[in-house]
Tab-separated table of N, CA and C in Angstrom:
chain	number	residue	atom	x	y	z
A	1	UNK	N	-58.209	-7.394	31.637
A	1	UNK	CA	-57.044	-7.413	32.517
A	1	UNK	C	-56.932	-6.136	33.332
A	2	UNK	N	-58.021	-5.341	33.463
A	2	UNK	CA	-58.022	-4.042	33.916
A	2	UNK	C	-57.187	-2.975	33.455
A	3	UNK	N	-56.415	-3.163	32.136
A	3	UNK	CA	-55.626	-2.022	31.876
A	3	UNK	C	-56.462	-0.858	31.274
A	4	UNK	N	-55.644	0.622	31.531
A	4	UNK	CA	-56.428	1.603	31.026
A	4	UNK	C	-56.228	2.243	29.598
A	5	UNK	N	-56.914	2.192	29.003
A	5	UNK	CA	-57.447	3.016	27.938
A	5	UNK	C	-57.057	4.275	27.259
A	6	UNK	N	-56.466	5.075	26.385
A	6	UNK	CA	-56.728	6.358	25.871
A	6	UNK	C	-56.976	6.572	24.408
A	7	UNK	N	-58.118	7.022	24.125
A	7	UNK	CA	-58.461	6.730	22.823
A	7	UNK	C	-58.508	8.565	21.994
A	8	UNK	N	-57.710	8.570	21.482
A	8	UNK	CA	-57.689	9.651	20.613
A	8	UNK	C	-58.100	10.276	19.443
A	9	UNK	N	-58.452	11.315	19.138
A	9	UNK	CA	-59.376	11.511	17.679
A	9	UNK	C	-59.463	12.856	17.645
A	10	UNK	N	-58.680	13.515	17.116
A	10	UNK	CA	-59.166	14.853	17.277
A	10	UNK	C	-59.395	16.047	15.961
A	11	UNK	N	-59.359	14.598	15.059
A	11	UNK	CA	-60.711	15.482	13.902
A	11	UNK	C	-61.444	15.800	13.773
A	12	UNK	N	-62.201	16.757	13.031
A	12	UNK	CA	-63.606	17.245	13.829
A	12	UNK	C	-64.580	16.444	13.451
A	13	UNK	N	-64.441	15.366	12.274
A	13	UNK	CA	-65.487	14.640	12.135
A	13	UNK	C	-65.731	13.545	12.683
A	14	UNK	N	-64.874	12.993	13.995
A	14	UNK	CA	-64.857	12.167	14.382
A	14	UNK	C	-64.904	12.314	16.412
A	15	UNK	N	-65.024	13.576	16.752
A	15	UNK	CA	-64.695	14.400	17.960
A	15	UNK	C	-65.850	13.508	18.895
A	16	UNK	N	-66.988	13.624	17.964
A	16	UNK	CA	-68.584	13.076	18.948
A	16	UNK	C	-68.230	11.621	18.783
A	17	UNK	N	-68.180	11.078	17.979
A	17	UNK	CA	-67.563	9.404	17.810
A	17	UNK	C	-66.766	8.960	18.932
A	18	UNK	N	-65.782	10.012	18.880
A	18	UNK	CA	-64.703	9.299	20.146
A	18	UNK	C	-65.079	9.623	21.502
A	19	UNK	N	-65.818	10.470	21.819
A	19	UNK	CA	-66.207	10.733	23.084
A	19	UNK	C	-67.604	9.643	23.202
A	20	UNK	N	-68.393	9.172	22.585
A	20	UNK	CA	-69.480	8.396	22.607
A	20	UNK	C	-68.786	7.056	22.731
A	21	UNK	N	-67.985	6.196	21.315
A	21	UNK	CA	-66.911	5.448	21.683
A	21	UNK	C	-66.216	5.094	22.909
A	22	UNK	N	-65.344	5.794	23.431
A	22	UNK	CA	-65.458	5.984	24.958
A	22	UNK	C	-66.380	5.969	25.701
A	23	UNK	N	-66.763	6.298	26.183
A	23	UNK	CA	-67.717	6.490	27.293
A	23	UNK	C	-68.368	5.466	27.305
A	24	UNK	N	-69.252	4.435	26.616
A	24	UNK	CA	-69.238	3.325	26.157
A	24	UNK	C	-68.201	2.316	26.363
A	25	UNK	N	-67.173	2.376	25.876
A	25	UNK	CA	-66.370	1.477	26.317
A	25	UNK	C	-65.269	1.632	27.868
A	26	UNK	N	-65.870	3.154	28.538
A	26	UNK	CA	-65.549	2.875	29.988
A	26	UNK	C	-63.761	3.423	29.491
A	27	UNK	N	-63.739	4.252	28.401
A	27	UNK	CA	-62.195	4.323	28.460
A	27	UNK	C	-61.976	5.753	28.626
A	28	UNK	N	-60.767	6.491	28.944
A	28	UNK	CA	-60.602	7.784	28.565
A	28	UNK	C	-59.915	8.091	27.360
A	29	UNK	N	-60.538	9.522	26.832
A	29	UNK	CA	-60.580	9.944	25.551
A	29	UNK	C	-59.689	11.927	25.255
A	30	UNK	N	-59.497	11.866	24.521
A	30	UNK	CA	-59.128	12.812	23.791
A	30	UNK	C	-59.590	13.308	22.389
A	31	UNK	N	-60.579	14.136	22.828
A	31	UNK	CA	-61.368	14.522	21.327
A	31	UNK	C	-61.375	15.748	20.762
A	32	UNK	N	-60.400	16.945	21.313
A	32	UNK	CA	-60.272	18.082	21.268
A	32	UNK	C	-58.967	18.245	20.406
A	33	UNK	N	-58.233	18.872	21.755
A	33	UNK	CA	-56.544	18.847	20.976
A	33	UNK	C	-55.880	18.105	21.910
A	34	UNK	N	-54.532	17.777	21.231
A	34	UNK	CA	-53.329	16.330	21.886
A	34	UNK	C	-52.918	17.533	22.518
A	35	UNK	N	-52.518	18.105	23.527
A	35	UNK	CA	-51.873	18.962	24.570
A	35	UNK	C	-49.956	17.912	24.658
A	36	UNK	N	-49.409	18.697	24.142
A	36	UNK	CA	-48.127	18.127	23.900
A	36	UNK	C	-47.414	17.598	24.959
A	37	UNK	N	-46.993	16.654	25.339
A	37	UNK	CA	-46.199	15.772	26.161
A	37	UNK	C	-47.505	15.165	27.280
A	38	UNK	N	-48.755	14.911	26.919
A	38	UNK	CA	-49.631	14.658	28.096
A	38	UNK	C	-49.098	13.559	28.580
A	39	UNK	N	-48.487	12.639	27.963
A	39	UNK	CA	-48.231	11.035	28.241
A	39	UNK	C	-46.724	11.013	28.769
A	40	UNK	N	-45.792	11.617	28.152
A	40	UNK	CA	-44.340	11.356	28.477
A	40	UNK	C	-44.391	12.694	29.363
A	41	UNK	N	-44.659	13.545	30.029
A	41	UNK	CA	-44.585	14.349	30.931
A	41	UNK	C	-45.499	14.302	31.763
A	42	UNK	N	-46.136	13.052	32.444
A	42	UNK	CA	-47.341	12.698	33.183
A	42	UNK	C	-46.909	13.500	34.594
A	43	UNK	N	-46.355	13.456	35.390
A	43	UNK	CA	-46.703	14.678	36.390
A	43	UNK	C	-47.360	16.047	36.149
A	44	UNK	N	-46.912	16.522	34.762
A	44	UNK	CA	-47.644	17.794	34.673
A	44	UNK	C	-49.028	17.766	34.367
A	45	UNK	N	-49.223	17.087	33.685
A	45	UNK	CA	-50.749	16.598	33.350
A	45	UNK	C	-51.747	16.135	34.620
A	46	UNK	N	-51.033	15.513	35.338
A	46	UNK	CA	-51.336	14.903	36.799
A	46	UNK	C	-51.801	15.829	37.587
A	47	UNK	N	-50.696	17.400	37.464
A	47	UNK	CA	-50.692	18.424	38.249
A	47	UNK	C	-52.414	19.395	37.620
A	48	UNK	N	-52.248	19.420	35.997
A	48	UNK	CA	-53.391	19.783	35.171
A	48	UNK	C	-54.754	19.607	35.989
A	49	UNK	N	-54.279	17.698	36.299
A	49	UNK	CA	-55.623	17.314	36.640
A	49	UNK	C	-56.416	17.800	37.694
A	50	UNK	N	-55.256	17.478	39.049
A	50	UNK	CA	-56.035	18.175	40.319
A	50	UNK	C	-56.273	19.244	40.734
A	51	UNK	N	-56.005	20.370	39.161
A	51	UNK	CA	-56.362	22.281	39.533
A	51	UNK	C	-57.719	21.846	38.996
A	52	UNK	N	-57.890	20.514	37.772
A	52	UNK	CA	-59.434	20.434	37.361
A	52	UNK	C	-60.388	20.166	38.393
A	53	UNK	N	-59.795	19.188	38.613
A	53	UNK	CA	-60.768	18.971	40.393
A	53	UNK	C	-61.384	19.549	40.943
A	54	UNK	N	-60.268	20.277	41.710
A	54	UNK	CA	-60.480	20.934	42.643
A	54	UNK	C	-61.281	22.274	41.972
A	55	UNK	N	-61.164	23.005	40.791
A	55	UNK	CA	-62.098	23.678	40.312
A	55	UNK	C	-63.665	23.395	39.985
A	56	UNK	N	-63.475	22.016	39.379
A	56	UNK	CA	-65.220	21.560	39.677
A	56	UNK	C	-65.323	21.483	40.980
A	57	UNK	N	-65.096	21.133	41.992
A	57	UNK	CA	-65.200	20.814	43.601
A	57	UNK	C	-65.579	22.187	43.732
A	58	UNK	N	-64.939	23.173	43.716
A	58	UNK	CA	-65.320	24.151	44.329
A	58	UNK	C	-66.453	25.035	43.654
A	59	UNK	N	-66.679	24.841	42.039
A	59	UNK	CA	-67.902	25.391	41.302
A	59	UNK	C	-69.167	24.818	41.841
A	60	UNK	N	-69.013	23.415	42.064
A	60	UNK	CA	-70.100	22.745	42.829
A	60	UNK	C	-70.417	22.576	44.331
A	61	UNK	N	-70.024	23.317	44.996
A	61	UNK	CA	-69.718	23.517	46.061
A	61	UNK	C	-70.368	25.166	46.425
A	62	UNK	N	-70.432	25.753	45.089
A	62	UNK	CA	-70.552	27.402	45.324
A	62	UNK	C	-69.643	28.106	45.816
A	63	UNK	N	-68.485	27.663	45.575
A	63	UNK	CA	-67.208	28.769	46.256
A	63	UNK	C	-66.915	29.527	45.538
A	64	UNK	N	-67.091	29.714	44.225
A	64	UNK	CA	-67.147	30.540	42.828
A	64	UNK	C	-67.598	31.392	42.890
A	65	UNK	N	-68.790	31.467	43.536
A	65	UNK	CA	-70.088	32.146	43.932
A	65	UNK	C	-69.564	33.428	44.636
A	66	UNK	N	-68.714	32.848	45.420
A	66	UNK	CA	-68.214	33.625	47.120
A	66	UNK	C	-66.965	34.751	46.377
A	67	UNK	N	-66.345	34.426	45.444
A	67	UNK	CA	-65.232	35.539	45.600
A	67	UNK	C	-65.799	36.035	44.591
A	68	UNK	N	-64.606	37.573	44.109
A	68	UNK	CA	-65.352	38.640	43.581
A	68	UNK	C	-65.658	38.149	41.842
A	69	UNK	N	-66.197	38.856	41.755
A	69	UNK	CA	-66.651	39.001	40.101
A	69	UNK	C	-65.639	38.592	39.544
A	70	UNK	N	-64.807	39.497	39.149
A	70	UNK	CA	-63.544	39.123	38.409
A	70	UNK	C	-63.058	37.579	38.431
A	71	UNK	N	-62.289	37.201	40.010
A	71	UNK	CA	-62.035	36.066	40.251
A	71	UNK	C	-62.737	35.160	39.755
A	72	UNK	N	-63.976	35.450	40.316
A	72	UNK	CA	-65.282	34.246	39.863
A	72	UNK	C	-65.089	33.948	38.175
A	73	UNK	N	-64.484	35.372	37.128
A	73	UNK	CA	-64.637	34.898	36.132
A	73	UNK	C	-63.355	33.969	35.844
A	74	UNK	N	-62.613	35.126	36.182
A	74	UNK	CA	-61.084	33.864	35.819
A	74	UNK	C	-60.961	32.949	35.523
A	75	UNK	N	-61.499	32.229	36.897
A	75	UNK	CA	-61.374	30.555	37.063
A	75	UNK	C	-62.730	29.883	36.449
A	76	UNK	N	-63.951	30.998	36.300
A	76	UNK	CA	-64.900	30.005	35.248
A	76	UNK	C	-64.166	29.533	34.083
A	77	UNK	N	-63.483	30.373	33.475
A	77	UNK	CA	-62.785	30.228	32.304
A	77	UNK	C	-61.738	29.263	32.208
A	78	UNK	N	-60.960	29.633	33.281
A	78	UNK	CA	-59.611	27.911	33.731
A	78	UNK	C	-60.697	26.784	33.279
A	79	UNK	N	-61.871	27.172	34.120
A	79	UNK	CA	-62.450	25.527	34.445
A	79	UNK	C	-63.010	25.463	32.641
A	80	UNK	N	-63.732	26.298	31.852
A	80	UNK	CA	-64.115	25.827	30.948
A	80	UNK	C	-62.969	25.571	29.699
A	81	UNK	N	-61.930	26.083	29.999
A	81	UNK	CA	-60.726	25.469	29.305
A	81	UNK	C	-60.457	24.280	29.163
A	82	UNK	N	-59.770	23.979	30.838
A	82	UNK	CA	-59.513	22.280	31.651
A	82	UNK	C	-60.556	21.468	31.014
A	83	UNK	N	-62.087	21.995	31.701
A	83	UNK	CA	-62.941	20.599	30.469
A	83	UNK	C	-62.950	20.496	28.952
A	84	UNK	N	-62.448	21.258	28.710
A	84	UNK	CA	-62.366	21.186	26.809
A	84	UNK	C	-61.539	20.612	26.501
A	85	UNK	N	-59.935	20.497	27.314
A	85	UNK	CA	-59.244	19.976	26.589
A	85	UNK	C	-58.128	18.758	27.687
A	86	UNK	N	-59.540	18.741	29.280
A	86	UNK	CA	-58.611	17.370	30.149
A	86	UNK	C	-60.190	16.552	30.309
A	87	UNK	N	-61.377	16.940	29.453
A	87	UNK	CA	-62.504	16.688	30.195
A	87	UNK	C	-62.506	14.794	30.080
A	88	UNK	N	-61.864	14.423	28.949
A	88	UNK	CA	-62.061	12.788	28.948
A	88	UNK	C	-61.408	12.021	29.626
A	89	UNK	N	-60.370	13.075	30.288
A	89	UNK	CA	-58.695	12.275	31.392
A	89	UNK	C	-59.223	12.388	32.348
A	90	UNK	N	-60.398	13.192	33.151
A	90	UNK	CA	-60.828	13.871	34.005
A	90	UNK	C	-60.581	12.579	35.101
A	91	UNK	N	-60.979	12.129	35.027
A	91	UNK	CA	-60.782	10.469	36.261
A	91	UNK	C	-60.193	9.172	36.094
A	92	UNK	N	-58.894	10.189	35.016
A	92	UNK	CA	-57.321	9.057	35.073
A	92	UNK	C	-56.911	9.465	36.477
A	93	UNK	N	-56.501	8.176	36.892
A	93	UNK	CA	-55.948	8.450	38.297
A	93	UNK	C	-54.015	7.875	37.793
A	94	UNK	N	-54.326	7.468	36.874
A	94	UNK	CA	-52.959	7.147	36.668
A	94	UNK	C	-52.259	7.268	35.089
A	95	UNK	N	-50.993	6.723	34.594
A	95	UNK	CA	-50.293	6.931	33.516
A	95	UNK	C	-51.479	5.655	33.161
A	96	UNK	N	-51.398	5.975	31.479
A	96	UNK	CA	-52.418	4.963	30.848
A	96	UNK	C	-51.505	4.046	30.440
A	97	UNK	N	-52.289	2.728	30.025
A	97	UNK	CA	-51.676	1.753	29.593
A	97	UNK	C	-51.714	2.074	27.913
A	98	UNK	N	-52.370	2.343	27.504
A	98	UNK	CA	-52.262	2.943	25.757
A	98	UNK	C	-52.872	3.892	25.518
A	99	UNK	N	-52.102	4.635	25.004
A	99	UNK	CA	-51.613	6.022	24.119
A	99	UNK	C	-51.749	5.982	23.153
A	100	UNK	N	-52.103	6.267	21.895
A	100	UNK	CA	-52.402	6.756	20.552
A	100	UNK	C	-50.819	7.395	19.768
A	101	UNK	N	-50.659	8.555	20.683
A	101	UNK	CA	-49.989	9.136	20.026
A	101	UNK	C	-48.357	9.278	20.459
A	102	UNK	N	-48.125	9.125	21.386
A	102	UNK	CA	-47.015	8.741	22.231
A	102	UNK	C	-46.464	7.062	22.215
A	103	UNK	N	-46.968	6.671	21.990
A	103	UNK	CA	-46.934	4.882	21.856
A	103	UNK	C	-45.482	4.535	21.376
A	104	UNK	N	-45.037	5.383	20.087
A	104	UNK	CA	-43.790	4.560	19.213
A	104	UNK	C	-42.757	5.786	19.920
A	105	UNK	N	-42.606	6.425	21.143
A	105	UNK	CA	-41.849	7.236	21.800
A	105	UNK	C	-41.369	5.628	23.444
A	106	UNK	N	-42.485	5.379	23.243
A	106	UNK	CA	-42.563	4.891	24.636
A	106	UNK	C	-42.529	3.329	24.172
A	107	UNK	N	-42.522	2.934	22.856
A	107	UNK	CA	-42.452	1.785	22.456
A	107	UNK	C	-43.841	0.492	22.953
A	108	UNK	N	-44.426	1.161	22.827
A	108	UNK	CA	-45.754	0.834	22.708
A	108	UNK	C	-46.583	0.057	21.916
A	109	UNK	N	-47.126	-0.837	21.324
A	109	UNK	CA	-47.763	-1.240	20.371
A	109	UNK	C	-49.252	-0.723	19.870
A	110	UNK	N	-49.596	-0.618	18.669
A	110	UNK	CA	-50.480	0.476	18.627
A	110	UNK	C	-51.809	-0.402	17.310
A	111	UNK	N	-52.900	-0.349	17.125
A	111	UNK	CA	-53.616	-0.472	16.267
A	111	UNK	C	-54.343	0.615	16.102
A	112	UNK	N	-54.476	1.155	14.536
A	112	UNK	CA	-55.011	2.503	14.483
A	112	UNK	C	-56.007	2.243	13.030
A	113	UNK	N	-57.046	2.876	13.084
A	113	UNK	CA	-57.776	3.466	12.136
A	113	UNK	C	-57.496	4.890	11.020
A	114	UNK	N	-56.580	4.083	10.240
A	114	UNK	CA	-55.960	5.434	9.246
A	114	UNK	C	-56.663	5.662	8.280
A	115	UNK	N	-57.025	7.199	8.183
A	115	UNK	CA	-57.381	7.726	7.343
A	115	UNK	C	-56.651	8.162	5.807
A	116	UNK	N	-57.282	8.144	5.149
A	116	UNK	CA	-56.482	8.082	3.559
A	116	UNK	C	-55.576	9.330	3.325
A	117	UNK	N	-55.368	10.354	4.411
A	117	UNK	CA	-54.393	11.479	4.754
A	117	UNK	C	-53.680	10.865	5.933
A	118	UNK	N	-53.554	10.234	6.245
A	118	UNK	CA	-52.931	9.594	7.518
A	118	UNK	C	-51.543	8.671	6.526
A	119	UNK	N	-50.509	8.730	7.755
A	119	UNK	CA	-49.297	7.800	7.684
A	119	UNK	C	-49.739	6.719	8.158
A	120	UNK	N	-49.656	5.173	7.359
A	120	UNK	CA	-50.377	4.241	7.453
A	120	UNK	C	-48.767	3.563	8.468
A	121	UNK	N	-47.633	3.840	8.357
A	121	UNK	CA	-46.296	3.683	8.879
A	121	UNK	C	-46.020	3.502	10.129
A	122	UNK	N	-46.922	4.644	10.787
A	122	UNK	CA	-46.931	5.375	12.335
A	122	UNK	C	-47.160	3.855	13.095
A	123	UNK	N	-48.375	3.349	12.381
A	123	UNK	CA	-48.843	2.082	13.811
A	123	UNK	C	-48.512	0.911	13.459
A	124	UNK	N	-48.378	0.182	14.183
A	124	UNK	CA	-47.757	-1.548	14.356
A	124	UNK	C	-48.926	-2.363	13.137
A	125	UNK	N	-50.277	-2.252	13.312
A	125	UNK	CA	-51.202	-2.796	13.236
A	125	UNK	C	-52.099	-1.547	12.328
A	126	UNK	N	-52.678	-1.679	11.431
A	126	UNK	CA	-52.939	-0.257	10.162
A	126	UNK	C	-54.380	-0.850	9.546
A	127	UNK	N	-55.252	-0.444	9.845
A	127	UNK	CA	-56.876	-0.283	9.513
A	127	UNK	C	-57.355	1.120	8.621
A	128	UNK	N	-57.822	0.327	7.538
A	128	UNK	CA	-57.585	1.688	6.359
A	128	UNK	C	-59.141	1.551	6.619
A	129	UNK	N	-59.809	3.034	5.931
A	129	UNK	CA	-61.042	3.580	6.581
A	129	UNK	C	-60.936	4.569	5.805
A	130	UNK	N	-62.192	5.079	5.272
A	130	UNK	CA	-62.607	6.389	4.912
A	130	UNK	C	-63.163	7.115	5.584
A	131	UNK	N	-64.020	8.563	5.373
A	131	UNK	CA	-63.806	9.548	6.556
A	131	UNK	C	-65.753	9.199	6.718
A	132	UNK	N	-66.314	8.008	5.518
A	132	UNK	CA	-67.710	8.195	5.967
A	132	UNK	C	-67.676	6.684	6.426
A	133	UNK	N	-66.967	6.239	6.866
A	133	UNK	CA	-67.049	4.593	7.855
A	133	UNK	C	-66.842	5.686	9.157
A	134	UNK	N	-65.939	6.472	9.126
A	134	UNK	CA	-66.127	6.700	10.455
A	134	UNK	C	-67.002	7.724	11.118
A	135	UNK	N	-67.611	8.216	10.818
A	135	UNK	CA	-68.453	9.420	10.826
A	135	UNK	C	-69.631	8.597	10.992
């Protein structure tokens, strides 16, 4: 039905899973850290996105290149931040249709893969799993 995707995971044993997972299934991902309000404060995230942009645009472009040292480092660093922790949103153009973690804020319906430290409560729909099914 063309709706979009956000698939979340940001345990470390599961970080390469969800980014492979994704990418594969054509969805965007979160495999780092949940950056607080990404979903219910979507303009700022929005705003996040197009300093990411426009920072790859201009690294690939060689404009990085052009200003001084310092500068040049600054914003290497913005940019290797932004991809660590917007790199799987990177080409949301819009609010997603499902959320992980925002879902029962926004009333959302949710199916989740809980881990045996996990609140099995949190999601509508509750898939119990150990940490070597998912790994």
């Amino acid at each position: 039905k063309g709706k979009q995707f956000l698939i979340v995971g940001t345990k470390n044993k599961v970080v390469d899973s969800v980014a492979r997972a994704a990418i594969r299934a054509r969805c965007h991902y979160v495999n780092k850290k949940w950056l607080s309000c990404m979903i219910t404060n979507w303009p700022t995230t929005e705003t996040r996105l197009h300093k990411f942009g426009n920072l790859r645009t201009e690294q690939k472009t060689g404009r990085l290149n052009r200003l001084s040292k310092r500068d040049a480092t600054m914003l290497k660093r913005q940019l290797s931040r932004l991809q660590t922790y917007l790199g799987g949103i990177k080409y949301m153009t819009r609010f997603p249709d499902i959320a992980l973690r925002e879902c029962i804020t926004l009333g959302i319906s949710t199916i989740c893969l809980i881990d045996t430290n996990s609140d099995p409560d949190l999601a509508d729909i509750s898939i119990p799993t150990n940490d070597d099914a998912i790994a």
